[in-house]
Amino acid sequence: MTKPQPKLRPLPAFIFMTRWLQLPLYLGLILAQCVYVFHFWVELKDLIGAILGNEAALQHIFQAVAVPGAPVPAKLNETTIMLVVLGLIDVVMISNLLVMVIIGGYETFISRMNLDTHPDQPEWLSHVNASVLKTKLAMAIIGISSIHLLKTFINASVYDEKTLIAQTGIHAVFLLSALAISYTDRITTLTHNESH
């Protein structure tokens, strides 16, 4: 028979209860997710419309991928389509990042969701903790940064050398940060396992 849990004293109970103050933040991120879904469908609708010959959709696509100083294409070409698709992938990756923060953050910092028996439980959620969440977020940020860097390189002739070097350097810093987080997590896990 399990022993009944002792009741928390009033001050610790109050402090522990303050974790629920984070709930509006996660609800706000869900609204941000809705904005991204709307943005994705607008861009996809315009891409399909442009391919089918809709002039308004075509002009919107050109404005969406336009880089200051670069000539605006006169017709839909492979580069323009690729830039729009990269933008859509970017939206999806940011949306994935939001899902990880919303679900993982709620599960880690507010309350258990008890999804163990749910067939759609994400694989990573079964072993989520603050460290795993940090690593997942770092990998998602690297993916987003990679897409932005690829967009820049597609229009490399428009950017000056300093901008290209700066963006590449920032991406390298993201990579090094992710490696440092992973390495620190590995050391912490090994140290924890050795102490048991």
Short mmCIF file of C-alpha atoms in Angstrom, two decimals:
data_model
loop_
_atom_site.label_atom_id
_atom_site.label_comp_id
_atom_site.label_asym_id
_atom_site.label_seq_id
_atom_site.Cartn_x
_atom_site.Cartn_y
_atom_site.Cartn_z
CA MET A 1 0.00 0.00 0.00
CA THR A 2 1.42 3.40 -0.98
CA LYS A 3 1.95 5.99 1.69
CA PRO A 4 -0.21 9.11 1.36
CA GLN A 5 1.72 12.13 0.08
CA PRO A 6 2.36 14.68 2.83
CA LYS A 7 0.59 18.01 2.28
CA LEU A 8 2.81 20.91 1.26
CA ARG A 9 3.16 23.79 3.66
CA PRO A 10 1.30 26.93 2.49
CA LEU A 11 4.34 28.86 1.17
CA PRO A 12 5.87 25.96 -0.85
CA ALA A 13 2.36 25.12 -2.16
CA PHE A 14 1.89 28.74 -3.29
CA ILE A 15 5.34 28.88 -4.93
CA PHE A 16 4.71 25.57 -6.70
CA MET A 17 1.31 26.81 -7.87
CA THR A 18 2.93 29.85 -9.57
CA ARG A 19 4.07 27.54 -12.40
CA TRP A 20 0.54 28.01 -13.79
CA LEU A 21 1.46 31.64 -14.57
CA GLN A 22 3.23 30.22 -17.64
CA LEU A 23 -0.03 28.87 -19.07
CA PRO A 24 -1.00 32.15 -20.85
CA LEU A 25 2.44 32.11 -22.51
CA TYR A 26 1.81 28.67 -24.01
CA LEU A 27 -1.72 29.68 -25.05
CA GLY A 28 -0.18 32.71 -26.77
CA LEU A 29 2.22 30.42 -28.65
CA ILE A 30 -0.79 28.39 -29.82
CA LEU A 31 -2.23 31.61 -31.29
CA ALA A 32 1.13 32.28 -32.96
CA GLN A 33 0.90 28.75 -34.41
CA CYS A 34 -2.51 29.68 -35.89
CA VAL A 35 -0.94 32.76 -37.53
CA TYR A 36 1.76 30.56 -39.11
CA VAL A 37 -0.85 28.10 -40.41
CA PHE A 38 -2.76 30.97 -42.01
CA HIS A 39 0.43 32.41 -43.51
CA PHE A 40 1.39 29.00 -44.92
CA TRP A 41 -1.98 28.58 -46.69
CA VAL A 42 -1.89 32.12 -48.12
CA GLU A 43 1.59 31.52 -49.59
CA LEU A 44 0.65 28.05 -50.90
CA LYS A 45 -2.58 29.38 -52.45
CA ASP A 46 -0.64 32.15 -54.20
CA LEU A 47 2.00 29.72 -55.47
CA ILE A 48 -0.66 27.45 -56.96
CA GLY A 49 -2.51 30.48 -58.34
CA ALA A 50 0.70 31.80 -59.94
CA ILE A 51 1.38 28.43 -61.57
CA LEU A 52 -2.18 28.42 -62.95
CA GLY A 53 -1.68 31.91 -64.41
CA ASN A 54 -3.35 34.19 -61.84
CA GLU A 55 -1.63 37.59 -62.29
CA ALA A 56 -2.39 38.89 -58.76
CA ALA A 57 -0.99 35.71 -57.20
CA LEU A 58 2.08 35.96 -59.43
CA GLN A 59 2.77 39.56 -58.34
CA HIS A 60 2.35 38.57 -54.69
CA ILE A 61 4.86 35.73 -55.15
CA PHE A 62 7.38 38.12 -56.75
CA GLN A 63 6.97 40.55 -53.82
CA ALA A 64 7.34 37.73 -51.28
CA VAL A 65 10.68 36.53 -52.68
CA ALA A 66 12.01 39.92 -53.81
CA VAL A 67 15.42 40.87 -52.48
CA PRO A 68 16.21 44.60 -52.35
CA GLY A 69 18.55 45.42 -55.22
CA ALA A 70 17.80 42.24 -57.19
CA PRO A 71 15.91 42.41 -60.49
CA VAL A 72 12.29 41.26 -60.19
CA PRO A 73 11.69 38.28 -62.52
CA ALA A 74 9.25 38.79 -65.38
CA LYS A 75 7.85 35.26 -65.17
CA LEU A 76 7.68 32.35 -62.76
CA ASN A 77 10.95 30.44 -62.92
CA GLU A 78 12.58 27.59 -61.01
CA THR A 79 14.48 29.92 -58.66
CA THR A 80 11.32 31.79 -57.68
CA ILE A 81 9.44 28.53 -57.05
CA MET A 82 12.38 27.23 -54.99
CA LEU A 83 12.44 30.42 -52.88
CA VAL A 84 8.69 30.18 -52.22
CA VAL A 85 8.99 26.47 -51.29
CA LEU A 86 11.95 27.26 -48.99
CA GLY A 87 9.74 29.89 -47.36
CA LEU A 88 7.02 27.26 -46.84
CA ILE A 89 9.56 24.83 -45.35
CA ASP A 90 10.77 27.64 -43.09
CA VAL A 91 7.19 28.17 -41.83
CA VAL A 92 6.82 24.42 -41.18
CA MET A 93 10.10 24.26 -39.24
CA ILE A 94 9.17 27.27 -37.11
CA SER A 95 5.78 25.64 -36.53
CA ASN A 96 7.55 22.42 -35.43
CA LEU A 97 9.65 24.51 -33.08
CA LEU A 98 6.47 26.02 -31.61
CA VAL A 99 4.96 22.54 -31.08
CA MET A 100 8.11 21.40 -29.26
CA VAL A 101 8.10 24.47 -27.01
CA ILE A 102 4.36 24.33 -26.31
CA ILE A 103 4.03 20.59 -25.60
CA GLY A 104 7.52 20.00 -24.18
CA GLY A 105 7.47 23.17 -22.08
CA TYR A 106 4.01 22.47 -20.66
CA GLU A 107 4.97 18.87 -19.86
CA THR A 108 8.32 19.88 -18.32
CA PHE A 109 7.42 23.02 -16.41
CA ILE A 110 3.67 23.06 -15.71
CA SER A 111 1.94 19.68 -15.52
CA ARG A 112 1.99 16.14 -16.88
CA MET A 113 -0.28 15.52 -19.86
CA ASN A 114 -0.54 11.75 -19.23
CA LEU A 115 -0.18 10.89 -22.91
CA ASP A 116 1.60 7.56 -22.26
CA THR A 117 -1.27 5.50 -23.68
CA HIS A 118 -2.16 7.93 -26.49
CA PRO A 119 -1.31 6.45 -29.93
CA ASP A 120 -0.21 9.85 -31.31
CA GLN A 121 2.17 10.72 -28.49
CA PRO A 122 5.34 12.19 -30.07
CA GLU A 123 8.33 9.84 -29.66
CA TRP A 124 10.50 12.55 -28.09
CA LEU A 125 7.89 13.41 -25.44
CA SER A 126 8.35 10.09 -23.61
CA HIS A 127 11.82 11.18 -22.43
CA VAL A 128 11.46 14.95 -22.48
CA ASN A 129 13.24 17.07 -19.92
CA ALA A 130 14.77 20.56 -20.01
CA SER A 131 18.02 19.19 -21.47
CA VAL A 132 16.34 17.19 -24.27
CA LEU A 133 14.14 20.20 -25.04
CA LYS A 134 17.20 22.46 -25.35
CA THR A 135 18.88 20.04 -27.78
CA LYS A 136 15.71 19.69 -29.89
CA LEU A 137 15.29 23.47 -30.01
CA ALA A 138 18.93 23.96 -31.01
CA MET A 139 18.54 21.47 -33.87
CA ALA A 140 15.35 23.21 -35.06
CA ILE A 141 17.08 26.61 -34.98
CA ILE A 142 19.96 25.19 -37.04
CA GLY A 143 17.44 23.91 -39.61
CA ILE A 144 15.75 27.34 -39.81
CA SER A 145 19.13 29.07 -40.06
CA SER A 146 20.16 26.68 -42.87
CA ILE A 147 17.10 27.64 -44.91
CA HIS A 148 17.78 31.36 -44.45
CA LEU A 149 21.42 30.85 -45.44
CA LEU A 150 20.37 28.90 -48.55
CA LYS A 151 17.99 31.72 -49.52
CA THR A 152 20.86 34.18 -49.17
CA PHE A 153 23.21 32.05 -51.28
CA ILE A 154 20.59 31.72 -54.03
CA ASN A 155 20.66 35.54 -54.29
CA ALA A 156 24.37 35.84 -53.39
CA SER A 157 25.07 38.30 -56.22
CA VAL A 158 22.81 40.90 -54.55
CA TYR A 159 24.46 40.75 -51.11
CA ASP A 160 27.83 42.21 -50.23
CA GLU A 161 30.64 40.03 -48.94
CA LYS A 162 30.23 41.23 -45.32
CA THR A 163 26.58 40.11 -45.23
CA LEU A 164 27.44 36.66 -46.64
CA ILE A 165 30.30 36.22 -44.15
CA ALA A 166 28.14 37.46 -41.23
CA GLN A 167 25.26 35.09 -42.04
CA THR A 168 27.66 32.16 -42.47
CA GLY A 169 29.35 33.07 -39.17
CA ILE A 170 26.02 33.26 -37.33
CA HIS A 171 25.07 29.85 -38.73
CA ALA A 172 28.43 28.43 -37.59
CA VAL A 173 27.80 29.84 -34.09
CA PHE A 174 24.41 28.08 -34.02
CA LEU A 175 26.14 24.81 -35.00
CA LEU A 176 28.84 25.21 -32.33
CA SER A 177 26.20 26.09 -29.71
CA ALA A 178 24.21 22.93 -30.55
CA LEU A 179 27.37 20.83 -30.32
CA ALA A 180 28.23 22.41 -26.95
CA ILE A 181 24.70 21.78 -25.63
CA SER A 182 24.82 18.14 -26.80
CA TYR A 183 28.29 17.61 -25.33
CA THR A 184 27.30 19.17 -21.99
CA ASP A 185 24.16 17.02 -21.91
CA ARG A 186 26.24 13.88 -22.61
CA ILE A 187 28.71 14.71 -19.82
CA THR A 188 25.83 15.39 -17.40
CA THR A 189 24.14 12.09 -18.32
CA LEU A 190 27.37 10.09 -17.94
CA THR A 191 28.14 11.77 -14.58
CA HIS A 192 24.57 11.09 -13.39
CA ASN A 193 24.78 7.41 -14.44
CA GLU A 194 28.18 6.93 -12.74
CA SER A 195 26.88 8.37 -9.47
CA HIS A 196 24.12 5.70 -9.30
#
